[in-house]
Coordinates of C-alpha atoms in Angstrom, one line a residue:
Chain H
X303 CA 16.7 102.3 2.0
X304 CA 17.5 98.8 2.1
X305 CA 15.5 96.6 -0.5
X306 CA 16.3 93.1 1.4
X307 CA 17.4 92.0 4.6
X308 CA 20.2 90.3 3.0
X309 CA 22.1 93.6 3.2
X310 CA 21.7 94.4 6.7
X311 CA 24.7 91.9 7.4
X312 CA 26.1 91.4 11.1
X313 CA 29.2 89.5 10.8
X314 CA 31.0 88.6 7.6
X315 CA 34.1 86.0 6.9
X316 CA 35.2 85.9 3.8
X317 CA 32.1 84.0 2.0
X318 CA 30.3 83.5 4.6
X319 CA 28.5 86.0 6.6
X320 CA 25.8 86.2 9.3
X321 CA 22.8 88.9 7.5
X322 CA 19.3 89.8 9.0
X323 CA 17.7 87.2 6.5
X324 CA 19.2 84.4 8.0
X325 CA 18.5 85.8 11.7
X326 CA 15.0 86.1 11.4
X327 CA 15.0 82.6 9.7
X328 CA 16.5 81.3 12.4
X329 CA 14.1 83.1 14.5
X330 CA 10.7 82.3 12.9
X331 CA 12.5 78.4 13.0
X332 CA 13.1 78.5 16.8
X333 CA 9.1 80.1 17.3
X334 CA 7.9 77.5 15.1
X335 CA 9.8 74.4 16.2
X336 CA 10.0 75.3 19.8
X337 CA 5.9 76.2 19.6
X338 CA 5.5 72.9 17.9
X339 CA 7.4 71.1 20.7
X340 CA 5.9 72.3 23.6
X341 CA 2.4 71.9 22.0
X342 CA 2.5 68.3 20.9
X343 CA 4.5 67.3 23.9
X344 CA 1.4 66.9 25.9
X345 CA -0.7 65.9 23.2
X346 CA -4.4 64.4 24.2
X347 CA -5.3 61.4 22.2
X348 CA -9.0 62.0 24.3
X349 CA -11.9 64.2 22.9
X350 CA -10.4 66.5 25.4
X351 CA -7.5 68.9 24.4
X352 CA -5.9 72.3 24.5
X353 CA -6.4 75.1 22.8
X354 CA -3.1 75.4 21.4
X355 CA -3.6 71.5 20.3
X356 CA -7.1 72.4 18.5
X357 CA -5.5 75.2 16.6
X358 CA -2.3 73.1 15.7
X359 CA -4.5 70.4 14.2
X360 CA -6.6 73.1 12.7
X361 CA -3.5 74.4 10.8
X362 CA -2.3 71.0 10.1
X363 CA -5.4 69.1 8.9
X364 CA -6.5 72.2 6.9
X365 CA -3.3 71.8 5.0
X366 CA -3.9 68.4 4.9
X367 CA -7.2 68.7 3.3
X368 CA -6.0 71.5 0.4
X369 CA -3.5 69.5 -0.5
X370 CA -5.9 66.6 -1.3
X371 CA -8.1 69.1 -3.0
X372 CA -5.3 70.0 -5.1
X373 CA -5.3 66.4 -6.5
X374 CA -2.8 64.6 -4.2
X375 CA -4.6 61.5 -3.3
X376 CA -1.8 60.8 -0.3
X377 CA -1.5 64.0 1.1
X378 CA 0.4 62.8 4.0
X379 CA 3.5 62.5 1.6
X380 CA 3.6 66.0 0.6
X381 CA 2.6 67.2 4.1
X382 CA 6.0 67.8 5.5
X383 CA 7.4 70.0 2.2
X384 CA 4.1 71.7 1.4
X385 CA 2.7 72.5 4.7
X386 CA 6.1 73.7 6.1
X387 CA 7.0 75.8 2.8
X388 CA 3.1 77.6 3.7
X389 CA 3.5 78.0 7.6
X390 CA 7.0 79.5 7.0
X391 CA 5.9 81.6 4.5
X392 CA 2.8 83.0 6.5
X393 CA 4.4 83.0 9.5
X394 CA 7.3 85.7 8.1
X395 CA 4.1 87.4 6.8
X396 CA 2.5 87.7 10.2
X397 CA 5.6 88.8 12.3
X398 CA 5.9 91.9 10.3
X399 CA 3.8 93.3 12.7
X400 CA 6.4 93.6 14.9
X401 CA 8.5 96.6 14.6
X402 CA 11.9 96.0 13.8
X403 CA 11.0 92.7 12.2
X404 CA 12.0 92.3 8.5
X405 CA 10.3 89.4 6.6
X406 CA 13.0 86.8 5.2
X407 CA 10.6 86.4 2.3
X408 CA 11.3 90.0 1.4
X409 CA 14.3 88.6 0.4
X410 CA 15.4 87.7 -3.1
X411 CA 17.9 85.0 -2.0
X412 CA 15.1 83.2 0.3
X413 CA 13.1 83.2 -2.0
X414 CA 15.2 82.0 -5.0
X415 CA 16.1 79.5 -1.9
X416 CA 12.4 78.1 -1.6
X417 CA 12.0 78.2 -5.2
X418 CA 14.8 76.0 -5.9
X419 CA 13.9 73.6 -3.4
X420 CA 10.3 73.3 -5.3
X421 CA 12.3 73.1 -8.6
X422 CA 14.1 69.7 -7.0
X423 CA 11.3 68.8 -5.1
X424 CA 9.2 67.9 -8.3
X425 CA 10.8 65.8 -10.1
X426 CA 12.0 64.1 -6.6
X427 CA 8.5 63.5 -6.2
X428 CA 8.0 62.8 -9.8
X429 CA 10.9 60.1 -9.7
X430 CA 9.9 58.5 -6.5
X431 CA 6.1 58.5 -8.4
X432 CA 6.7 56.6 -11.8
X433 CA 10.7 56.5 -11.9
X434 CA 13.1 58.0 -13.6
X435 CA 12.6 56.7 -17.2
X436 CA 8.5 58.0 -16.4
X437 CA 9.3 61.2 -15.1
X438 CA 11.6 62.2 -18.2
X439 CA 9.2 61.2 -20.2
X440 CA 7.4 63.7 -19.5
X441 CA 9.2 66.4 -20.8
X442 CA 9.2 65.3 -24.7
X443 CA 5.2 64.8 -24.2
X444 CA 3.2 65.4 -26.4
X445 CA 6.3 65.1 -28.8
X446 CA 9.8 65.7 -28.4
X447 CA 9.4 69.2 -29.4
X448 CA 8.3 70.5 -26.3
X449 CA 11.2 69.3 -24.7
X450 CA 13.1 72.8 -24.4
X451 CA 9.9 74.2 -24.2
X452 CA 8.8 72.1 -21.0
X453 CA 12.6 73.1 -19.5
X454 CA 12.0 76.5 -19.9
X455 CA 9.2 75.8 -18.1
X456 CA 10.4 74.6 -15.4
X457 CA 12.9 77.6 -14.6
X458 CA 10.3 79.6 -15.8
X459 CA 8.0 79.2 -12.9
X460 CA 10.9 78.5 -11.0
X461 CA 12.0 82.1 -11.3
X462 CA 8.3 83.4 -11.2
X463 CA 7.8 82.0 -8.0
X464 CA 10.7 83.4 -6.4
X465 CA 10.4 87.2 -7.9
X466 CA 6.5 86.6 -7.0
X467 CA 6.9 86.0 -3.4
X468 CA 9.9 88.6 -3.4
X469 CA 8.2 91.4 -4.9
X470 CA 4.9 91.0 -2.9
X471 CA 6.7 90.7 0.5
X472 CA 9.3 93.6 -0.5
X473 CA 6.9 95.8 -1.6
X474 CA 4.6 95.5 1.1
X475 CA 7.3 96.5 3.6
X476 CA 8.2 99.1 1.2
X477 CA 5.4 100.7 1.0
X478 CA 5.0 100.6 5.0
X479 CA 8.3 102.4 5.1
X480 CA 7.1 105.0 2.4
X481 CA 3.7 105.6 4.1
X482 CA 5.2 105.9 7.4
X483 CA 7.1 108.6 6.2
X484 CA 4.5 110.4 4.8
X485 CA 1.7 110.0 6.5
X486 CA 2.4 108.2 9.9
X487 CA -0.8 107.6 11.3
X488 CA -3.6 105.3 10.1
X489 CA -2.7 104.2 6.7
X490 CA 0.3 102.8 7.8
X491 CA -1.8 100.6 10.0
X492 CA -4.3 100.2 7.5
X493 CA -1.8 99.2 4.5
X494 CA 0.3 96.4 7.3
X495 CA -3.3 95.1 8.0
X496 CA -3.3 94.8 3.8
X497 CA 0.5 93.5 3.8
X498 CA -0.8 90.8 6.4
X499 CA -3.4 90.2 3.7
X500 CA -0.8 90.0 0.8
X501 CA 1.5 87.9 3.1
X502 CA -1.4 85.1 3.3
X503 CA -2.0 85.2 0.3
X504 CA 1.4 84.6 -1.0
X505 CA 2.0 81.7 1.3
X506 CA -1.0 80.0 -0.1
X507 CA -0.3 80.8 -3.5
X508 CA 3.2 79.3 -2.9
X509 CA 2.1 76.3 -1.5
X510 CA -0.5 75.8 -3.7
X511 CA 1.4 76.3 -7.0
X512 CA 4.1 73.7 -5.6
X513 CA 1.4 71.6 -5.0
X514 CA 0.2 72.1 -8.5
X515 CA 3.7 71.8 -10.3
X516 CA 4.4 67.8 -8.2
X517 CA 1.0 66.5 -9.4
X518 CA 2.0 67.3 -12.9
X519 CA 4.9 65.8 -12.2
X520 CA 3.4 62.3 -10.3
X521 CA 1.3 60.2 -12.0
X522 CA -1.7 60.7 -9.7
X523 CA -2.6 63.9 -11.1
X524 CA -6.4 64.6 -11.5
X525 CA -7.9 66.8 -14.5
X526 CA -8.1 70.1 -12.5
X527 CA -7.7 73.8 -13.7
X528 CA -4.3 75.6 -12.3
X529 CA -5.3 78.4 -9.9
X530 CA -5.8 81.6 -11.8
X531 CA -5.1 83.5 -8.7
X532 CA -1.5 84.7 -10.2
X533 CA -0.1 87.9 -9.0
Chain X
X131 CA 23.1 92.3 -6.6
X132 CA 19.5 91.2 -5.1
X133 CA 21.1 87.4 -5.0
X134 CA 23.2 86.4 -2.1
X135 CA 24.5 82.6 -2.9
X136 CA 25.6 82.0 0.2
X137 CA 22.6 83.3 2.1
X138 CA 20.7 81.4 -1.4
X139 CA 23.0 77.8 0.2
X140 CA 21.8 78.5 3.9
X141 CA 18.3 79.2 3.5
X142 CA 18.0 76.0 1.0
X143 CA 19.6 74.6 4.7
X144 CA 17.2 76.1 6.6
X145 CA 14.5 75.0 5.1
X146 CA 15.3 71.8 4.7
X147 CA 16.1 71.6 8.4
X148 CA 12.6 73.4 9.0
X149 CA 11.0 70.6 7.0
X150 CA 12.8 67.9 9.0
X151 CA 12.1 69.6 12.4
X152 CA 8.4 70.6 11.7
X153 CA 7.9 66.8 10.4
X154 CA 9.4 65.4 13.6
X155 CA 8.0 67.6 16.1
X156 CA 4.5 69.2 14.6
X157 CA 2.5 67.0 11.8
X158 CA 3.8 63.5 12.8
X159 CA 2.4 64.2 16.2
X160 CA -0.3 65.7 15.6
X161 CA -1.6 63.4 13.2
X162 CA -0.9 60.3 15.1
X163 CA -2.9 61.9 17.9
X164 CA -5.6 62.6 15.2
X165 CA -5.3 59.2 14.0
X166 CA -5.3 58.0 17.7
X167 CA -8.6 59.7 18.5
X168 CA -10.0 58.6 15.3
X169 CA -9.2 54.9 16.0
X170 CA -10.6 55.5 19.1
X171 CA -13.2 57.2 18.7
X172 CA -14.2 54.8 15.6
X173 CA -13.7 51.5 18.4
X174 CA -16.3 53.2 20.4
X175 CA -18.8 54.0 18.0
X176 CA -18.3 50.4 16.9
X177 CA -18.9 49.6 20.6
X178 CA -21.8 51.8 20.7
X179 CA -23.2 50.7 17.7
X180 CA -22.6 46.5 19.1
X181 CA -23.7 47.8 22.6
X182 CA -26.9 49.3 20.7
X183 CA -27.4 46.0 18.7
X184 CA -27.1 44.3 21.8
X185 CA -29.1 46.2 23.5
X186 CA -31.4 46.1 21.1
X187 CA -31.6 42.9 20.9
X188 CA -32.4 42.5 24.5
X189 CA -35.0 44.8 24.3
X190 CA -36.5 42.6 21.8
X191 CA -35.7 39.2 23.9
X192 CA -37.3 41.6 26.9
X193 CA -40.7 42.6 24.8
X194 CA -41.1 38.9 23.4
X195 CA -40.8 37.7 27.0
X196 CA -43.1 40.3 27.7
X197 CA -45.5 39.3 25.4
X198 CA -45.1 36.1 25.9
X199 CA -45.6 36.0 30.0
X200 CA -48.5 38.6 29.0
X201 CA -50.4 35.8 26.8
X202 CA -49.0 33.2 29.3
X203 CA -50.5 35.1 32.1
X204 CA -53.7 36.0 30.4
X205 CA -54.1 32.2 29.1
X206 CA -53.4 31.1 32.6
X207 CA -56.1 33.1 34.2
X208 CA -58.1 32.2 31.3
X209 CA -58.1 28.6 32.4
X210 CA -58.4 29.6 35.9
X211 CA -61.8 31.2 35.2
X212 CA -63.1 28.3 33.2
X213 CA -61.4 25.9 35.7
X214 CA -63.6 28.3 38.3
X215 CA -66.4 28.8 36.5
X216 CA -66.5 24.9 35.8
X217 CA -66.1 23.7 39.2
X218 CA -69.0 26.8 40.8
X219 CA -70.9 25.2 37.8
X220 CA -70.3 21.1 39.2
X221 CA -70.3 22.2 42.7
X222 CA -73.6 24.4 42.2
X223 CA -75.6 21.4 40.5
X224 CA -74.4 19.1 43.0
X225 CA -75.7 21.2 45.9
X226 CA -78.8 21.8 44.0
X227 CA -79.0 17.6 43.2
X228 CA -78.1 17.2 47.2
X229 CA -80.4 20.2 48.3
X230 CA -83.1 18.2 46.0
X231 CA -82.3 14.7 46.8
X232 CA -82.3 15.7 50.4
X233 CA -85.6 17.4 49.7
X234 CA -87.2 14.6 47.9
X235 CA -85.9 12.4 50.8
X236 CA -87.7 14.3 53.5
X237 CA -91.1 14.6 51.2
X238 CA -90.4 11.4 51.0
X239 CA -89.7 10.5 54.7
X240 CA -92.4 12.7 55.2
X241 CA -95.0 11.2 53.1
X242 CA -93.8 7.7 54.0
X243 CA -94.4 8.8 57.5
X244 CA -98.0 9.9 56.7
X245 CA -98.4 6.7 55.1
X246 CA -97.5 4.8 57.4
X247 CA -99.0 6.6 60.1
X248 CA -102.7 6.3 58.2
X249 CA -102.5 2.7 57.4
X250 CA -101.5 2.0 60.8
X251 CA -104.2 3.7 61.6
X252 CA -106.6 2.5 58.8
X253 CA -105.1 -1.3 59.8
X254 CA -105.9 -0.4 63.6
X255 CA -109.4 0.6 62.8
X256 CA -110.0 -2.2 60.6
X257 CA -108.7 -4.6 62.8
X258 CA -110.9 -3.2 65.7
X259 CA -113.9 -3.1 63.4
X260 CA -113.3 -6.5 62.7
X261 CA -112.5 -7.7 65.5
X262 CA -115.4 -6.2 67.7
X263 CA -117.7 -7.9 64.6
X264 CA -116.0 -11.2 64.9
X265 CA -116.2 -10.6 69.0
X266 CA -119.8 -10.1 68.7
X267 CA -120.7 -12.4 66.5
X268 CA -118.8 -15.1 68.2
X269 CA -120.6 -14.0 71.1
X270 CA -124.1 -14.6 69.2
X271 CA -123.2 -17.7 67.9
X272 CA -125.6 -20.8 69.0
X273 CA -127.3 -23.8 67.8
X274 CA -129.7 -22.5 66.4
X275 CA -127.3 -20.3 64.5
X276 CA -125.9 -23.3 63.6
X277 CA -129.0 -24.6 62.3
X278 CA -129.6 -21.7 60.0
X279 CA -126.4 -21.6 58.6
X280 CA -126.3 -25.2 57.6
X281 CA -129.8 -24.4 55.6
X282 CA -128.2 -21.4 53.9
X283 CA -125.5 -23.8 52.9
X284 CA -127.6 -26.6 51.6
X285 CA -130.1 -24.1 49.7
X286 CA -126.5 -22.4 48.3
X287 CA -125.7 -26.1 47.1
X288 CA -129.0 -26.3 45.6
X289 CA -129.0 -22.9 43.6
X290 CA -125.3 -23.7 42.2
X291 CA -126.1 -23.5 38.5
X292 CA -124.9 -26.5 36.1
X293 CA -121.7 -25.6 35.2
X294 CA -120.2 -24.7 38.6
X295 CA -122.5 -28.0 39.9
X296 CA -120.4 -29.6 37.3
X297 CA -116.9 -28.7 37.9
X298 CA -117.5 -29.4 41.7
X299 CA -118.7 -32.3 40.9
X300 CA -115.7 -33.3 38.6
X301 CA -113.5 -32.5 41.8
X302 CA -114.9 -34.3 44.4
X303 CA -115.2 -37.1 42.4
X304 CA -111.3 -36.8 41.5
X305 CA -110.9 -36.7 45.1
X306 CA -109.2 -39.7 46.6
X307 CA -110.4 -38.7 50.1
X308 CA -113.8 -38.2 51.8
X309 CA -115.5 -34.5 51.6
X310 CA -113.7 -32.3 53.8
X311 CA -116.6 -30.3 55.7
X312 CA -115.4 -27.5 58.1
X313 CA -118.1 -25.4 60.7
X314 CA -116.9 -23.2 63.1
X315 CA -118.6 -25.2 65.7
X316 CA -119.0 -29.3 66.4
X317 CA -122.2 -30.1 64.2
X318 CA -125.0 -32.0 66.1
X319 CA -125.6 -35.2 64.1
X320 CA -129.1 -33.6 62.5
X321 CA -126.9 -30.8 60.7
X322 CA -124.5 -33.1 60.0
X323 CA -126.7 -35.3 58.2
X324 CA -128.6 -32.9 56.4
X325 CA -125.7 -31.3 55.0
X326 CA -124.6 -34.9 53.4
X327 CA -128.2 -34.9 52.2
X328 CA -128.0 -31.8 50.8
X329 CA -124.5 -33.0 49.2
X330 CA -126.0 -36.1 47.9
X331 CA -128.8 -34.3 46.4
X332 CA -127.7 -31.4 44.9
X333 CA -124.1 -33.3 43.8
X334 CA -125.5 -36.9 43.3
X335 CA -122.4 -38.1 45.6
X336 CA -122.1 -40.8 47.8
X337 CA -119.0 -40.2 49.2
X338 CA -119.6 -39.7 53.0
X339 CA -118.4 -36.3 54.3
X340 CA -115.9 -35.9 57.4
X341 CA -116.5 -33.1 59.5
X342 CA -114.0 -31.2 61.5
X343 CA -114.2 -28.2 63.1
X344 CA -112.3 -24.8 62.2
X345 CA -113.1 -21.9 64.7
X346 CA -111.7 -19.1 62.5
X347 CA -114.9 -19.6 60.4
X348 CA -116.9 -17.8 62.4
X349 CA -120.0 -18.9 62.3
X350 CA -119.8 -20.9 58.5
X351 CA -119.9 -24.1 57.0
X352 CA -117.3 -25.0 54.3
X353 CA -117.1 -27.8 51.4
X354 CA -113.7 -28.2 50.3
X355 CA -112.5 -30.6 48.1
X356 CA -109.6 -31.0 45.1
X357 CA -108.9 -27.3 44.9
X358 CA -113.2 -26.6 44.8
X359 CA -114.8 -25.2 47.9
X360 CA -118.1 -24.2 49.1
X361 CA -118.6 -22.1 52.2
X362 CA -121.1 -19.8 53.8
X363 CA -119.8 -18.2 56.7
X364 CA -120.4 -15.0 58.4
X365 CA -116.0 -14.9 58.0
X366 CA -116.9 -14.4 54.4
X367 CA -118.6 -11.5 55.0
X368 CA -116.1 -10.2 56.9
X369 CA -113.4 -10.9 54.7
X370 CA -115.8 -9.7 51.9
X371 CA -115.9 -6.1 53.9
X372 CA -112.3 -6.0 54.7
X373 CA -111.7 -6.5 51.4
X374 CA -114.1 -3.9 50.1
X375 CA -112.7 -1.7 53.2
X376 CA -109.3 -2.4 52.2
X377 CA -110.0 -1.6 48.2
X378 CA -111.4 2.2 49.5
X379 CA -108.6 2.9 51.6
X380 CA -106.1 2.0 48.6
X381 CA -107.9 3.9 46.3
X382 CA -107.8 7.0 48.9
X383 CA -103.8 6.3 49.2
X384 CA -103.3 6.3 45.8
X385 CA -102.8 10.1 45.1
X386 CA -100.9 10.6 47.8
X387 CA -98.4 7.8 48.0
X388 CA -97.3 4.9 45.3
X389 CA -99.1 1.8 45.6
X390 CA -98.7 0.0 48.3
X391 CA -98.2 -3.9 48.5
X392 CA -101.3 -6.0 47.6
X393 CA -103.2 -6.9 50.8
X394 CA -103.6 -10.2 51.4
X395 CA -106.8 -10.9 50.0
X396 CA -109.6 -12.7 51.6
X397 CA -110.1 -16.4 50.8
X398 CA -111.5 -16.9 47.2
X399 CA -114.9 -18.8 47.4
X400 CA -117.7 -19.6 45.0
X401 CA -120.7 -18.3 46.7

């Protein structure tokens, strides 16, 4: 039983090799950006419009609005990190409903991947907020003692985020595989209907704690409690 | 190992291409269509809302014009009626005054007619009257008529009382000329000398008297002197009647019409 995609590997040189994780990546990028394309070719500036417009500008003004709610006062900053990070992330959850399809969130080195890219993205947000000298500051506040402790921090959640979103997504396909083994009728279904669950919830955890960790980091941060919802 | 670096390095690619692609071809358009529609649909509510104004506005131009034309219209007819009542009122009394002026014209043409009609007739009769009297007393007169009547007029100069003796008196002796003495008739030389003896004698004058004759008399004898006379003649009579005649027949006119012109009254005489 293979615990991530990553070793179900189709061509290999040296260092560099061609594995499931990457494939479907490339897959769920090609639905999304080739989706997006032909939707907002024909984009209607009217009080007419498609369907697949509406839903689009659903999707993207929703984001648009948590983000706000989060305490970014100019979501439209953010929008391109934070609302891609969640559609890629829900979208791998989604298309686990299709047999054959393994979630490139189920494995460790995407995730580690995303993470990282939220561990540069705040204090690239941070710096471009206040500066460098600002942004540093931060860490030794409110002394210079919680300097190693605000670093540990940092690759703390760093590292939480990415086993988070791991273990959720690998488990649920784990325990897909294990059920459908034992019992392969109806709780299968019922526990990939749960897993689509999970996978939602995981993308907008995600989000939202990246969201979280770059308005401590800017200066625009409003007095609002981290969301508990931590699994 | 769970960690694949290289697959770590490429999915850190990935998504960083994802972020690029998915800004390029998903949010940027779809929120500058949002933003489009917004814009637009914020010009038109701003339209709208200056349209409404506008519209509002006219409505309220429209009403006050209303209102206006309304009292304009109801002012307007106002005047009309007064105008209308005003003039039925003007043209109304001026038919009445007409319909009486022309009424009080033809009561008066009327009674102007009557009027005329009975004192032609009243004139006719007297002058018949009179003139059958005068006819037949013309007819009777004579000598001895004559004779008579100069004795009535010396007895009337003998019953004059003092003061009216007196004042003709006064007169004929103021005048420069003889004593005018007028008969209806040539006097035979006996009358004519007792008249001047009854002058003489009842006056005390000896101014001789010159006779002529005057056939409108009628039948009289006259003494006329500086604005004194003294007559008897059946004429006197006659005027005396007409007079009395004429008095009656005014007195009957007076109801009916207004007074008419004096007549012309009969010679004044101290009888």
């Amino acid at each position: 039983m293979r615990l991530s995609p990553d070793e179900m590997i189709f061509w290999q040189y040296g260092f560099f090799k061609l594995n499931a994780t990457l494939v479907f990546t490339w897959g769920l990028m090609l639905v999304l950006v080739v989706s997006s394309t032909l939707i907002t070719r024909k984009l209607s500036t009217d009080l007419k419009r498609t369907r697949w417009q509406n839903l689009l500008e659903i999707i993207v003004t929703a984001i648009e609005k948590q983000i706000e709610e989060v305490g970014l006062s100019q979501p439209r900053k953010y929008l391109g990190f934070l609302g891609t990070l969640f559609l890629f992330i829900a979208l791998s959850a989604l298309c686990t409903v299709i047999p054959g399809y393994e979630p490139p969130t189920g494995s460790l080195s995407t995730t580690v991947a995303l993470a990282l890219c939220v561990l540069v993205a705040v204090p690239f947000f941070g710096i471009q907020d206040q500066g460098v000298g600002g942004y540093l500051k931060s860490y030794i506040e409110p002394t210079f003692i919680m300097l190693p402790f605000n670093i540990i921090s940092e690759i703390s959640r760093t590292l939480a985020l990415a086993v988070r979103l791991f273990g959720n997504m690998m488990s649920g396909a784990m325990i897909i595989g294990i059920l459908l083994s034992i019992t392969p009728f109806i709780f299968p279904i019922i526990m990939t209907l749960l897993g689509l669950l999970t996978g939602m919830v995981q993308a907008y955890i995600f989000t939202i704690l990246a969201a979280v960790y770059i308005v401590a980091a800017t200066r625009t941060r409003q007095p609002k409690p981290e969301p508990a919802a931590e699994t | 190992m769970l960690i694949d670096w290289f697959t770590v390095g490429a999915q850190v690619l990935n998504f960083l291409i994802l972020v690029w692609l998915m800004k390029h071809f998903l949010y940027q358009p779809i929120l500058d269509a949002i933003d489009a529609r917004e814009q637009r649909i914020a010009t038109e509510l701003t339209n709208a809302a200056a349209k409404q104004a506008e519209a509002q506005q006219e409505r309220e131009a429209f009403q006050r014009k209303n209102t206006e034309f309304a009292q304009q219209r109801a002012a307007l007819l106002k005047q009309a009626t007064d105008e209308a009542q005003t003039e039925r009122e003007r043209l109304l009394d001026e038919a009445r005054k007409a319909a009486a002026a022309l009424q009080a014209k033809r009561q008066e043409t009327l009674r102007n007619e009557a009027q005329h009609l009975h004192q032609a007739l009243r004139r006719r009769t007297q002058q018949e009257v009179f003139a059958i009297a005068r006819k037949a007393l013309t007819d009777l007169a004579g000598t001895s008529l004559e004779e008579r009547m100069v004795e009535v007029f010396a007895g009337r100069l003998r019953e004059l009382d003092g003061a009216e003796q007196d004042r003709l008196t006064a007169a004929l002796k103021a005048s420069p000329g003889p004593v005018m003495v007028r008969t209806a008739f040539d006097l035979p030389p006996a009358q004519r000398a007792s008249t001047e003896a009854a002058i003489k004698e009842s006056l005390g004058l000896e101014t001789p008297a010159q006779f002529t004759t005057a056939p409108d008399l009628i039948s009289g004898i006259e003494l006329t002197t500086n604005g004194q006379k003294v007559a008897w003649s059946i004429a006197d009579y006659l005027a005396s009647l007409e007079k009395g005649v004429a008095e009656l027949l005014k007195a009957q006119d007076l109801p009916e019409a207004a007074p008419e012109p004096e007549q012309p009254q009969p010679e004044v005489t101290h009888s």
